[in-house]
Amino acid sequence: MTLRLKSSIVIIVLLIAISSCSVVDKLLTFTISNTATIKIESGLPVGGVFEIVTPDITTNSSKEFENNNTKANSVKDVKLNSLNLTITEPSGKSFSFLKSVRLYISTDSNDEIELAYLENINTTVNTISLIPNTAKLDKYVKASSYKIRTKAVLKETVTKDITIDANMKFKVTADPF
């Protein structure tokens, strides 16, 4: 075999291996969605920082892993793909009352870390997309439950209680071995 033929074969084998890895990664990557409800009570001071902790959120991740043909110990990487906040009550309310918001995630056995944030909110819509943190969230999503803590600053007086759904989408990648 000539050197040129050997080089061509090596290049072809490498290209097949690279494209196979890409296909395998796509097969082993899926999304887990969870929702938390945040309630902002009326009467909070303008400009003040307020914090709200959700009750435990059940992850049902074991079932999600099973549905995607994997197990928790095979999950190698979990990252927040998106986090959207949507006002569900009162009807017609927008996020114009909010100056900034940060959400944090924790479990009973894992320290709290920032999940997502948005600063300088200036909108008149009822749904906003937060900027996700790039931290690995494996141990939080693998847990049976976690808590979400919301820290926000108001720029308007809240005259009625506001209910917000936090819709989270986590990108999960499992290890094939």
Tab-separated table of C-alpha atoms in Angstrom:
chain	number	residue	atom	x	y	z
A	1	MET	CA	0.000	0.000	0.000
A	2	THR	CA	1.228	3.415	-0.811
A	3	LEU	CA	1.632	6.129	1.776
A	4	ARG	CA	-1.073	8.158	0.074
A	5	LEU	CA	-3.583	5.292	0.272
A	6	LYS	CA	-2.724	4.658	3.940
A	7	SER	CA	-3.215	8.355	4.717
A	8	SER	CA	-6.567	8.364	2.945
A	9	ILE	CA	-7.740	5.307	4.908
A	10	VAL	CA	-6.665	6.872	8.222
A	11	ILE	CA	-8.519	10.091	7.376
A	12	ILE	CA	-11.679	8.179	6.430
A	13	VAL	CA	-11.552	6.125	9.647
A	14	LEU	CA	-11.088	9.288	11.712
A	15	LEU	CA	-14.024	11.003	9.993
A	16	ILE	CA	-16.254	7.980	10.652
A	17	ALA	CA	-15.172	7.898	14.302
A	18	ILE	CA	-15.854	11.615	14.769
A	19	SER	CA	-19.275	11.459	13.131
A	20	SER	CA	-20.137	8.324	15.146
A	21	CYS	CA	-19.291	10.145	18.388
A	22	SER	CA	-21.565	12.986	17.349
A	23	VAL	CA	-24.414	10.553	16.630
A	24	VAL	CA	-23.846	8.748	19.961
A	25	ASP	CA	-23.840	12.080	21.859
A	26	LYS	CA	-27.157	13.022	20.218
A	27	LEU	CA	-28.634	9.654	21.210
A	28	LEU	CA	-27.437	10.085	24.799
A	29	THR	CA	-28.570	13.713	25.212
A	30	PHE	CA	-32.093	14.591	26.290
A	31	THR	CA	-34.037	17.280	28.149
A	32	ILE	CA	-35.689	17.163	31.561
A	33	SER	CA	-38.307	19.820	32.307
A	34	ASN	CA	-39.461	20.966	35.746
A	35	THR	CA	-41.685	23.772	36.969
A	36	ALA	CA	-41.623	25.679	40.244
A	37	THR	CA	-44.247	28.148	41.429
A	38	ILE	CA	-43.116	31.429	42.970
A	39	LYS	CA	-45.585	33.639	44.824
A	40	ILE	CA	-44.827	37.328	45.391
A	41	GLU	CA	-47.025	38.801	48.096
A	42	SER	CA	-48.401	42.321	47.837
A	43	GLY	CA	-47.034	45.070	50.017
A	44	LEU	CA	-43.304	44.459	49.477
A	45	PRO	CA	-41.201	47.651	49.504
A	46	VAL	CA	-39.992	49.200	46.231
A	47	GLY	CA	-36.220	48.909	45.830
A	48	GLY	CA	-35.977	46.351	48.580
A	49	VAL	CA	-34.555	42.878	48.067
A	50	PHE	CA	-36.944	40.042	48.811
A	51	GLU	CA	-36.360	36.306	48.894
A	52	ILE	CA	-38.751	33.423	48.341
A	53	VAL	CA	-37.924	29.728	48.822
A	54	THR	CA	-40.079	27.153	47.057
A	55	PRO	CA	-41.219	23.992	48.761
A	56	ASP	CA	-39.235	20.911	47.685
A	57	ILE	CA	-39.580	20.242	43.968
A	58	THR	CA	-39.717	16.537	43.163
A	59	THR	CA	-37.391	15.873	40.243
A	60	ASN	CA	-38.803	12.567	38.931
A	61	SER	CA	-35.381	12.328	37.242
A	62	SER	CA	-35.106	8.564	37.815
A	63	LYS	CA	-38.201	8.091	35.655
A	64	GLU	CA	-36.854	10.557	33.052
A	65	PHE	CA	-33.514	8.689	32.957
A	66	GLU	CA	-35.368	5.400	32.534
A	67	ASN	CA	-37.527	6.864	29.729
A	68	ASN	CA	-34.288	7.825	27.966
A	69	ASN	CA	-32.679	4.404	28.444
A	70	THR	CA	-30.127	5.429	31.059
A	71	LYS	CA	-29.593	5.490	34.838
A	72	ALA	CA	-28.485	8.220	37.228
A	73	ASN	CA	-24.981	6.756	37.576
A	74	SER	CA	-24.553	7.026	33.756
A	75	VAL	CA	-25.404	10.734	33.659
A	76	LYS	CA	-22.181	12.650	33.072
A	77	ASP	CA	-23.357	16.203	32.495
A	78	VAL	CA	-26.456	18.257	33.365
A	79	LYS	CA	-26.722	21.947	32.507
A	80	LEU	CA	-29.577	24.426	32.594
A	81	ASN	CA	-30.682	24.938	29.004
A	82	SER	CA	-33.365	27.558	29.681
A	83	LEU	CA	-35.355	29.117	32.512
A	84	ASN	CA	-38.460	31.131	31.696
A	85	LEU	CA	-40.620	32.975	34.200
A	86	THR	CA	-44.307	33.405	33.337
A	87	ILE	CA	-46.857	35.334	35.385
A	88	THR	CA	-49.970	33.179	35.765
A	89	GLU	CA	-51.913	35.403	38.206
A	90	PRO	CA	-53.223	38.066	38.027
A	91	SER	CA	-54.209	37.914	34.403
A	92	GLY	CA	-52.677	40.665	32.277
A	93	LYS	CA	-49.848	41.455	34.735
A	94	SER	CA	-46.411	42.148	33.214
A	95	PHE	CA	-42.883	42.036	34.623
A	96	SER	CA	-42.676	45.855	34.618
A	97	PHE	CA	-42.658	45.739	38.457
A	98	LEU	CA	-39.360	43.821	38.575
A	99	LYS	CA	-35.882	45.370	38.415
A	100	SER	CA	-33.778	42.197	38.711
A	101	VAL	CA	-34.136	38.529	39.636
A	102	ARG	CA	-31.775	35.668	40.537
A	103	LEU	CA	-32.717	32.036	41.108
A	104	TYR	CA	-30.627	29.592	43.120
A	105	ILE	CA	-30.831	25.799	43.443
A	106	SER	CA	-29.982	23.617	46.453
A	107	THR	CA	-30.645	20.232	47.995
A	108	ASP	CA	-30.441	19.046	51.589
A	109	SER	CA	-27.005	17.558	50.871
A	110	ASN	CA	-25.639	20.057	48.287
A	111	ASP	CA	-24.708	23.711	48.673
A	112	GLU	CA	-26.765	26.388	46.987
A	113	ILE	CA	-25.529	27.714	43.625
A	114	GLU	CA	-26.905	30.314	41.255
A	115	LEU	CA	-29.118	28.812	38.562
A	116	ALA	CA	-30.053	31.831	36.394
A	117	TYR	CA	-30.474	35.611	36.536
A	118	LEU	CA	-31.704	38.696	34.710
A	119	GLU	CA	-30.710	42.291	35.489
A	120	ASN	CA	-32.211	45.616	34.381
A	121	ILE	CA	-35.579	44.156	33.470
A	122	ASN	CA	-37.477	46.593	31.297
A	123	THR	CA	-40.444	44.854	29.724
A	124	THR	CA	-44.208	44.907	29.533
A	125	VAL	CA	-44.707	41.198	28.774
A	126	ASN	CA	-45.715	38.403	31.149
A	127	THR	CA	-42.858	36.005	30.229
A	128	ILE	CA	-39.112	36.598	30.565
A	129	SER	CA	-36.116	34.376	29.819
A	130	LEU	CA	-33.341	34.341	32.381
A	131	ILE	CA	-29.640	33.897	31.601
A	132	PRO	CA	-28.639	30.360	32.662
A	133	ASN	CA	-25.536	29.712	34.725
A	134	THR	CA	-23.104	27.270	33.095
A	135	ALA	CA	-22.472	25.224	36.265
A	136	LYS	CA	-22.789	21.438	36.225
A	137	LEU	CA	-26.062	20.517	37.909
A	138	ASP	CA	-25.744	16.713	37.976
A	139	LYS	CA	-26.043	16.313	41.748
A	140	TYR	CA	-29.090	18.605	41.925
A	141	VAL	CA	-31.081	16.994	39.124
A	142	LYS	CA	-30.108	13.464	40.228
A	143	ALA	CA	-31.451	14.177	43.730
A	144	SER	CA	-35.005	13.170	44.554
A	145	SER	CA	-35.894	16.834	45.147
A	146	TYR	CA	-34.407	20.310	45.277
A	147	LYS	CA	-35.342	23.827	46.380
A	148	ILE	CA	-35.370	27.019	44.327
A	149	ARG	CA	-34.665	30.300	46.100
A	150	THR	CA	-35.641	33.512	44.336
A	151	LYS	CA	-33.942	36.801	45.129
A	152	ALA	CA	-35.411	39.867	43.428
A	153	VAL	CA	-35.547	43.647	43.535
A	154	LEU	CA	-38.838	45.478	42.884
A	155	LYS	CA	-39.089	48.780	41.031
A	156	GLU	CA	-42.862	49.183	41.529
A	157	THR	CA	-45.249	48.567	44.383
A	158	VAL	CA	-47.029	45.234	44.156
A	159	THR	CA	-50.713	45.792	44.992
A	160	LYS	CA	-51.915	42.210	44.360
A	161	ASP	CA	-50.236	38.865	45.008
A	162	ILE	CA	-48.412	37.636	41.897
A	163	THR	CA	-48.004	33.960	40.975
A	164	ILE	CA	-45.117	33.068	38.654
A	165	ASP	CA	-44.236	29.726	37.075
A	166	ALA	CA	-40.519	29.062	36.655
A	167	ASN	CA	-40.175	26.647	33.725
A	168	MET	CA	-36.762	24.989	33.723
A	169	LYS	CA	-35.260	22.828	30.985
A	170	PHE	CA	-32.129	20.851	31.811
A	171	LYS	CA	-29.913	19.348	29.101
A	172	VAL	CA	-28.764	15.896	30.229
A	173	THR	CA	-25.943	13.909	28.652
A	174	ALA	CA	-25.404	10.285	29.651
A	175	ASP	CA	-22.256	8.217	29.326
A	176	PRO	CA	-22.635	5.178	27.043
A	177	PHE	CA	-20.402	3.024	29.223
